[in-house]
């Protein structure tokens, strides 16, 4: 049976999206691996299913699979695209709208153009998780902030944050000098992380302006990571390097992050872009 899909991206962090309100995907992990292949498939950082919500306060449920078929609890760029799809394709007509994820139900505010299409989305990612056991990271400390981390012949300062999925953040002086393709997989699969981890390297340009690069758990080097940018924002505050409101430049573009001092939530704003519609043949 063939499947209708849509290719979308948030700052180049691209996924294949399948609306399963009226379609059935029996083996999503296997399908994610096949569709994500950039030579033999559609090509993407993973597969996201847009499903009927279990929580009736939400318009839809997001089910995320990385390019290697592993399940992800949240995707900050992906959820913006889910919101755009639900609005632009008539699944939702409420703004703000709510999307259910494996990390909880999140609220998203939509910015619309003159034709009532979504151009930008602000998502409330909720408060960061900082307790090591809940991230999880196997360190007997109260918080993992600028903790020494040995990598090759270097000792880096690591800050760990969960935004519904685990992140390790390393601030460096020169982002261009980071061997991401070598260090990324070492960090992702390090014994300290029982569920593996997303690895991010960040450079402070000014207290309100950072840039970062990412090795995503299960996908490798990506153009952007929304929850990772939120983790960098939080890590910048925890280590005294940056303000609570920051612009973060990623290889795919710029996100605006605010760690709200009153609510404790991290708010992330960025674009969502539709690339093309397609049909995946049954095979």
mmCIF file of C-alpha atoms in Angstrom:
data_model
loop_
_atom_site.group_PDB
_atom_site.id
_atom_site.type_symbol
_atom_site.label_atom_id
_atom_site.label_comp_id
_atom_site.label_asym_id
_atom_site.label_seq_id
_atom_site.Cartn_x
_atom_site.Cartn_y
_atom_site.Cartn_z
ATOM 1 C CA UNK A 1 0.000 0.000 0.000
ATOM 2 C CA UNK A 2 1.405 3.402 -0.973
ATOM 3 C CA UNK A 3 1.694 6.228 1.571
ATOM 4 C CA UNK A 4 1.187 9.946 1.047
ATOM 5 C CA UNK A 5 3.877 12.011 2.767
ATOM 6 C CA UNK A 6 5.131 15.566 3.047
ATOM 7 C CA UNK A 7 8.758 16.697 3.316
ATOM 8 C CA UNK A 8 9.270 19.642 5.699
ATOM 9 C CA UNK A 9 12.149 21.253 7.536
ATOM 10 C CA UNK A 10 12.888 23.647 10.360
ATOM 11 C CA UNK A 11 16.159 25.437 9.550
ATOM 12 C CA UNK A 12 17.297 22.480 7.446
ATOM 13 C CA UNK A 13 16.499 19.909 10.143
ATOM 14 C CA UNK A 14 14.410 17.886 7.699
ATOM 15 C CA UNK A 15 11.902 15.120 8.277
ATOM 16 C CA UNK A 16 9.420 13.090 6.287
ATOM 17 C CA UNK A 17 5.927 13.571 7.757
ATOM 18 C CA UNK A 18 3.062 11.124 7.326
ATOM 19 C CA UNK A 19 -0.484 11.992 8.378
ATOM 20 C CA UNK A 20 -1.864 8.775 9.913
ATOM 21 C CA UNK A 21 -5.311 10.119 10.726
ATOM 22 C CA UNK A 22 -6.422 8.208 7.617
ATOM 23 C CA UNK A 23 -3.377 6.070 6.777
ATOM 24 C CA UNK A 24 -1.676 3.172 8.550
ATOM 25 C CA UNK A 25 2.067 2.668 9.053
ATOM 26 C CA UNK A 26 2.631 -0.853 10.409
ATOM 27 C CA UNK A 27 6.434 -0.734 10.897
ATOM 28 C CA UNK A 28 7.466 2.908 11.438
ATOM 29 C CA UNK A 29 11.024 2.209 12.646
ATOM 30 C CA UNK A 30 11.830 0.240 9.494
ATOM 31 C CA UNK A 31 10.089 2.827 7.320
ATOM 32 C CA UNK A 32 12.108 5.609 8.986
ATOM 33 C CA UNK A 33 15.371 3.914 8.058
ATOM 34 C CA UNK A 34 14.302 3.375 4.434
ATOM 35 C CA UNK A 35 12.743 6.796 3.829
ATOM 36 C CA UNK A 36 15.580 8.680 5.568
ATOM 37 C CA UNK A 37 18.261 7.189 3.305
ATOM 38 C CA UNK A 38 19.588 10.142 1.300
ATOM 39 C CA UNK A 39 20.611 7.947 -1.641
ATOM 40 C CA UNK A 40 17.899 5.297 -1.829
ATOM 41 C CA UNK A 41 14.989 6.975 -0.037
ATOM 42 C CA UNK A 42 13.456 10.417 0.280
ATOM 43 C CA UNK A 43 16.349 11.654 2.424
ATOM 44 C CA UNK A 44 15.796 13.116 5.893
ATOM 45 C CA UNK A 45 16.910 13.262 9.517
ATOM 46 C CA UNK A 46 14.022 10.949 10.355
ATOM 47 C CA UNK A 47 10.309 10.209 10.138
ATOM 48 C CA UNK A 48 7.508 11.948 12.041
ATOM 49 C CA UNK A 49 3.988 10.562 12.171
ATOM 50 C CA UNK A 50 1.097 12.999 12.684
ATOM 51 C CA UNK A 51 -1.473 10.975 14.571
ATOM 52 C CA UNK A 52 -4.828 11.423 16.330
ATOM 53 C CA UNK A 53 -4.166 12.586 19.908
ATOM 54 C CA UNK A 54 -4.656 10.398 22.949
ATOM 55 C CA UNK A 55 -5.024 13.571 25.032
ATOM 56 C CA UNK A 56 -8.228 15.234 23.812
ATOM 57 C CA UNK A 57 -6.915 18.708 24.680
ATOM 58 C CA UNK A 58 -4.475 18.374 21.771
ATOM 59 C CA UNK A 59 -5.085 18.705 18.033
ATOM 60 C CA UNK A 60 -2.632 15.948 17.067
ATOM 61 C CA UNK A 61 0.082 13.657 18.371
ATOM 62 C CA UNK A 62 3.668 13.669 17.113
ATOM 63 C CA UNK A 63 5.495 10.336 16.912
ATOM 64 C CA UNK A 64 9.168 10.786 16.030
ATOM 65 C CA UNK A 65 11.670 8.270 14.641
ATOM 66 C CA UNK A 66 15.313 9.101 14.017
ATOM 67 C CA UNK A 67 17.075 8.201 10.767
ATOM 68 C CA UNK A 68 18.396 4.985 12.355
ATOM 69 C CA UNK A 69 14.864 3.928 13.346
ATOM 70 C CA UNK A 70 15.234 4.708 17.054
ATOM 71 C CA UNK A 71 12.329 6.479 18.767
ATOM 72 C CA UNK A 72 12.746 10.080 19.879
ATOM 73 C CA UNK A 73 10.602 11.658 22.608
ATOM 74 C CA UNK A 74 10.700 15.211 21.221
ATOM 75 C CA UNK A 75 11.972 17.290 18.320
ATOM 76 C CA UNK A 76 11.909 21.070 18.641
ATOM 77 C CA UNK A 77 12.155 21.721 14.902
ATOM 78 C CA UNK A 78 9.855 18.849 14.047
ATOM 79 C CA UNK A 79 7.027 20.003 16.284
ATOM 80 C CA UNK A 80 6.984 23.416 14.577
ATOM 81 C CA UNK A 81 6.473 21.645 11.268
ATOM 82 C CA UNK A 82 3.716 19.476 12.749
ATOM 83 C CA UNK A 83 1.957 22.656 13.858
ATOM 84 C CA UNK A 84 2.325 24.171 10.378
ATOM 85 C CA UNK A 85 0.962 21.011 8.763
ATOM 86 C CA UNK A 86 -2.020 20.837 11.105
ATOM 87 C CA UNK A 87 -2.959 24.461 10.386
ATOM 88 C CA UNK A 88 -2.127 24.683 6.669
ATOM 89 C CA UNK A 89 -3.770 21.334 5.848
ATOM 90 C CA UNK A 90 -6.895 21.822 7.925
ATOM 91 C CA UNK A 91 -6.250 19.495 10.876
ATOM 92 C CA UNK A 92 -6.510 22.400 13.329
ATOM 93 C CA UNK A 93 -8.040 25.848 13.495
ATOM 94 C CA UNK A 94 -7.015 26.926 16.978
ATOM 95 C CA UNK A 95 -4.193 29.367 17.654
ATOM 96 C CA UNK A 96 -2.454 28.699 19.979
ATOM 97 C CA UNK A 97 -2.742 24.989 19.269
ATOM 98 C CA UNK A 98 -1.583 21.982 21.285
ATOM 99 C CA UNK A 99 0.473 19.031 20.094
ATOM 100 C CA UNK A 100 0.935 15.843 22.093
ATOM 101 C CA UNK A 101 4.439 14.331 22.235
ATOM 102 C CA UNK A 102 6.143 11.552 24.161
ATOM 103 C CA UNK A 103 7.452 14.371 26.394
ATOM 104 C CA UNK A 104 3.977 15.791 27.089
ATOM 105 C CA UNK A 105 1.443 18.129 25.473
ATOM 106 C CA UNK A 106 3.033 21.363 24.250
ATOM 107 C CA UNK A 107 1.457 24.697 23.326
ATOM 108 C CA UNK A 108 2.426 26.452 20.079
ATOM 109 C CA UNK A 109 1.675 29.993 18.887
ATOM 110 C CA UNK A 110 1.466 30.444 15.118
ATOM 111 C CA UNK A 111 2.509 33.441 13.024
ATOM 112 C CA UNK A 112 0.495 33.610 9.791
ATOM 113 C CA UNK A 113 1.137 35.377 6.492
ATOM 114 C CA UNK A 114 -1.414 37.300 4.413
ATOM 115 C CA UNK A 115 -2.697 34.024 2.947
ATOM 116 C CA UNK A 116 -3.215 32.495 6.414
ATOM 117 C CA UNK A 117 -0.263 30.106 6.058
ATOM 118 C CA UNK A 118 2.079 29.463 8.973
ATOM 119 C CA UNK A 119 5.497 31.100 8.592
ATOM 120 C CA UNK A 120 6.842 30.927 12.140
ATOM 121 C CA UNK A 121 6.002 29.041 15.313
ATOM 122 C CA UNK A 122 6.744 29.706 18.976
ATOM 123 C CA UNK A 123 6.686 26.588 21.115
ATOM 124 C CA UNK A 124 6.603 26.429 24.899
ATOM 125 C CA UNK A 125 9.009 23.577 25.628
ATOM 126 C CA UNK A 126 8.318 23.651 29.360
ATOM 127 C CA UNK A 127 10.951 23.852 32.117
ATOM 128 C CA UNK A 128 14.326 22.187 31.571
ATOM 129 C CA UNK A 129 15.098 18.991 33.473
ATOM 130 C CA UNK A 130 18.376 19.370 35.369
ATOM 131 C CA UNK A 131 18.403 16.415 37.789
ATOM 132 C CA UNK A 132 21.081 14.022 36.435
ATOM 133 C CA UNK A 133 19.041 10.853 37.000
ATOM 134 C CA UNK A 134 16.124 12.331 35.059
ATOM 135 C CA UNK A 135 18.159 13.565 32.073
ATOM 136 C CA UNK A 136 19.624 10.846 32.345
ATOM 137 C CA UNK A 137 23.372 11.112 32.960
ATOM 138 C CA UNK A 138 25.219 8.819 35.355
ATOM 139 C CA UNK A 139 26.964 11.377 37.566
ATOM 140 C CA UNK A 140 26.526 11.629 41.383
ATOM 141 C CA UNK A 141 26.073 15.412 41.475
ATOM 142 C CA UNK A 142 23.142 17.768 42.009
ATOM 143 C CA UNK A 143 23.497 19.348 38.567
ATOM 144 C CA UNK A 144 25.899 18.709 35.704
ATOM 145 C CA UNK A 145 27.222 22.227 35.070
ATOM 146 C CA UNK A 146 30.682 22.756 33.525
ATOM 147 C CA UNK A 147 31.590 19.224 34.594
ATOM 148 C CA UNK A 148 34.973 17.951 33.312
ATOM 149 C CA UNK A 149 34.612 15.560 30.362
ATOM 150 C CA UNK A 150 37.634 13.825 28.838
ATOM 151 C CA UNK A 151 37.610 13.551 25.057
ATOM 152 C CA UNK A 152 40.694 12.400 23.149
ATOM 153 C CA UNK A 153 43.532 14.453 24.662
ATOM 154 C CA UNK A 154 41.180 17.264 25.717
ATOM 155 C CA UNK A 155 39.183 17.974 28.865
ATOM 156 C CA UNK A 156 35.990 19.869 28.064
ATOM 157 C CA UNK A 157 33.430 21.501 30.359
ATOM 158 C CA UNK A 158 30.060 19.739 29.974
ATOM 159 C CA UNK A 159 26.598 20.936 31.007
ATOM 160 C CA UNK A 160 23.688 18.462 30.762
ATOM 161 C CA UNK A 161 20.031 19.373 30.240
ATOM 162 C CA UNK A 162 16.911 17.480 29.214
ATOM 163 C CA UNK A 163 14.234 19.223 27.177
ATOM 164 C CA UNK A 164 12.200 16.017 26.955
ATOM 165 C CA UNK A 165 15.305 14.416 25.431
ATOM 166 C CA UNK A 166 18.906 14.409 26.748
ATOM 167 C CA UNK A 167 21.524 16.998 25.745
ATOM 168 C CA UNK A 168 25.196 17.530 26.536
ATOM 169 C CA UNK A 169 26.435 21.084 25.882
ATOM 170 C CA UNK A 170 30.087 22.085 25.496
ATOM 171 C CA UNK A 171 31.108 25.744 25.209
ATOM 172 C CA UNK A 172 34.244 26.307 23.133
ATOM 173 C CA UNK A 173 36.319 29.294 22.020
ATOM 174 C CA UNK A 174 36.413 28.324 18.334
ATOM 175 C CA UNK A 175 33.533 26.350 16.854
ATOM 176 C CA UNK A 176 35.400 25.825 13.580
ATOM 177 C CA UNK A 177 38.078 23.830 15.396
ATOM 178 C CA UNK A 178 35.625 21.210 16.726
ATOM 179 C CA UNK A 179 35.979 17.793 14.984
ATOM 180 C CA UNK A 180 32.239 17.138 15.223
ATOM 181 C CA UNK A 181 32.205 14.028 13.031
ATOM 182 C CA UNK A 182 34.746 12.378 15.361
ATOM 183 C CA UNK A 183 33.634 13.692 18.735
ATOM 184 C CA UNK A 184 29.875 13.488 18.134
ATOM 185 C CA UNK A 185 29.528 9.684 18.080
ATOM 186 C CA UNK A 186 31.939 9.310 21.016
ATOM 187 C CA UNK A 187 29.780 11.573 23.161
ATOM 188 C CA UNK A 188 26.462 10.127 21.939
ATOM 189 C CA UNK A 189 27.421 6.589 22.996
ATOM 190 C CA UNK A 190 29.500 7.426 26.085
ATOM 191 C CA UNK A 191 28.884 5.230 29.132
ATOM 192 C CA UNK A 192 27.680 8.250 31.135
ATOM 193 C CA UNK A 193 24.497 8.342 29.028
ATOM 194 C CA UNK A 194 22.301 5.259 29.480
ATOM 195 C CA UNK A 195 19.888 6.459 26.754
ATOM 196 C CA UNK A 196 22.647 8.033 24.627
ATOM 197 C CA UNK A 197 22.691 11.812 24.175
ATOM 198 C CA UNK A 198 22.546 14.721 21.740
ATOM 199 C CA UNK A 199 25.898 16.552 21.668
ATOM 200 C CA UNK A 200 26.160 20.307 21.059
ATOM 201 C CA UNK A 201 29.134 22.640 20.813
ATOM 202 C CA UNK A 202 28.450 26.343 21.312
ATOM 203 C CA UNK A 203 30.404 29.558 20.973
ATOM 204 C CA UNK A 204 29.414 32.812 22.681
ATOM 205 C CA UNK A 205 29.594 35.759 20.278
ATOM 206 C CA UNK A 206 27.896 38.136 22.731
ATOM 207 C CA UNK A 207 25.835 37.483 25.856
ATOM 208 C CA UNK A 208 22.680 37.654 23.751
ATOM 209 C CA UNK A 209 24.064 35.947 20.633
ATOM 210 C CA UNK A 210 25.471 32.424 20.370
ATOM 211 C CA UNK A 211 26.160 29.924 17.642
ATOM 212 C CA UNK A 212 26.191 26.147 17.798
ATOM 213 C CA UNK A 213 26.687 22.884 15.936
ATOM 214 C CA UNK A 214 25.022 19.563 16.682
ATOM 215 C CA UNK A 215 25.478 15.812 16.594
ATOM 216 C CA UNK A 216 21.967 14.370 17.052
ATOM 217 C CA UNK A 217 21.365 11.055 18.741
ATOM 218 C CA UNK A 218 20.339 8.565 16.056
ATOM 219 C CA UNK A 219 20.813 10.986 13.133
ATOM 220 C CA UNK A 220 24.368 12.360 13.241
ATOM 221 C CA UNK A 221 25.274 15.872 12.114
ATOM 222 C CA UNK A 222 22.156 17.959 11.429
ATOM 223 C CA UNK A 223 21.528 21.496 10.236
ATOM 224 C CA UNK A 224 19.614 22.400 13.385
ATOM 225 C CA UNK A 225 18.261 20.993 16.657
ATOM 226 C CA UNK A 226 15.428 22.896 18.333
ATOM 227 C CA UNK A 227 15.520 21.229 21.739
ATOM 228 C CA UNK A 228 19.319 21.378 21.516
ATOM 229 C CA UNK A 229 19.167 25.147 21.044
ATOM 230 C CA UNK A 230 16.942 25.312 24.123
ATOM 231 C CA UNK A 231 19.508 23.260 26.045
ATOM 232 C CA UNK A 232 22.279 25.637 24.923
ATOM 233 C CA UNK A 233 20.200 28.598 26.108
ATOM 234 C CA UNK A 234 19.728 26.987 29.518
ATOM 235 C CA UNK A 235 23.394 25.954 29.737
ATOM 236 C CA UNK A 236 24.467 29.492 28.891
ATOM 237 C CA UNK A 237 22.453 30.849 31.812
ATOM 238 C CA UNK A 238 23.552 28.128 34.243
ATOM 239 C CA UNK A 239 27.227 28.755 33.477
ATOM 240 C CA UNK A 240 26.903 32.555 33.481
ATOM 241 C CA UNK A 241 27.907 32.889 29.839
ATOM 242 C CA UNK A 242 24.716 34.331 28.365
ATOM 243 C CA UNK A 243 21.403 36.058 29.001
ATOM 244 C CA UNK A 244 18.036 34.352 29.375
ATOM 245 C CA UNK A 245 16.949 35.720 25.977
ATOM 246 C CA UNK A 246 19.318 34.808 23.138
ATOM 247 C CA UNK A 247 19.574 34.491 19.392
ATOM 248 C CA UNK A 248 21.289 31.261 18.405
ATOM 249 C CA UNK A 249 22.779 30.716 14.954
ATOM 250 C CA UNK A 250 22.745 27.126 13.724
ATOM 251 C CA UNK A 251 24.087 25.883 10.367
ATOM 252 C CA UNK A 252 20.514 26.005 9.000
ATOM 253 C CA UNK A 253 19.558 29.451 10.331
ATOM 254 C CA UNK A 254 18.606 31.338 13.494
ATOM 255 C CA UNK A 255 16.332 30.570 16.447
ATOM 256 C CA UNK A 256 15.185 32.852 19.251
ATOM 257 C CA UNK A 257 15.192 31.322 22.736
ATOM 258 C CA UNK A 258 13.943 32.661 26.051
ATOM 259 C CA UNK A 259 14.275 30.869 29.394
ATOM 260 C CA UNK A 260 11.421 32.651 31.144
ATOM 261 C CA UNK A 261 12.297 33.534 34.715
ATOM 262 C CA UNK A 262 8.667 33.590 35.916
ATOM 263 C CA UNK A 263 7.233 30.388 34.403
ATOM 264 C CA UNK A 264 10.526 28.521 34.196
ATOM 265 C CA UNK A 265 9.649 27.430 30.648
ATOM 266 C CA UNK A 266 11.905 27.689 27.624
ATOM 267 C CA UNK A 267 10.206 29.403 24.658
ATOM 268 C CA UNK A 268 11.614 28.751 21.188
ATOM 269 C CA UNK A 269 10.641 30.659 18.032
ATOM 270 C CA UNK A 270 11.608 29.752 14.486
ATOM 271 C CA UNK A 271 10.370 29.003 10.961
ATOM 272 C CA UNK A 272 8.675 25.919 9.544
ATOM 273 C CA UNK A 273 8.912 25.204 5.821
ATOM 274 C CA UNK A 274 7.080 22.814 3.505
ATOM 275 C CA UNK A 275 9.285 21.375 0.750
ATOM 276 C CA UNK A 276 7.130 18.966 -1.273
ATOM 277 C CA UNK A 277 4.378 16.375 -1.202
ATOM 278 C CA UNK A 278 4.971 12.838 -2.407
ATOM 279 C CA UNK A 279 3.805 9.233 -2.499
ATOM 280 C CA UNK A 280 5.948 6.423 -1.104
ATOM 281 C CA UNK A 281 5.270 3.210 -3.057
ATOM 282 C CA UNK A 282 4.265 0.126 -1.103
ATOM 283 C CA UNK A 283 7.253 -2.200 -0.932
#
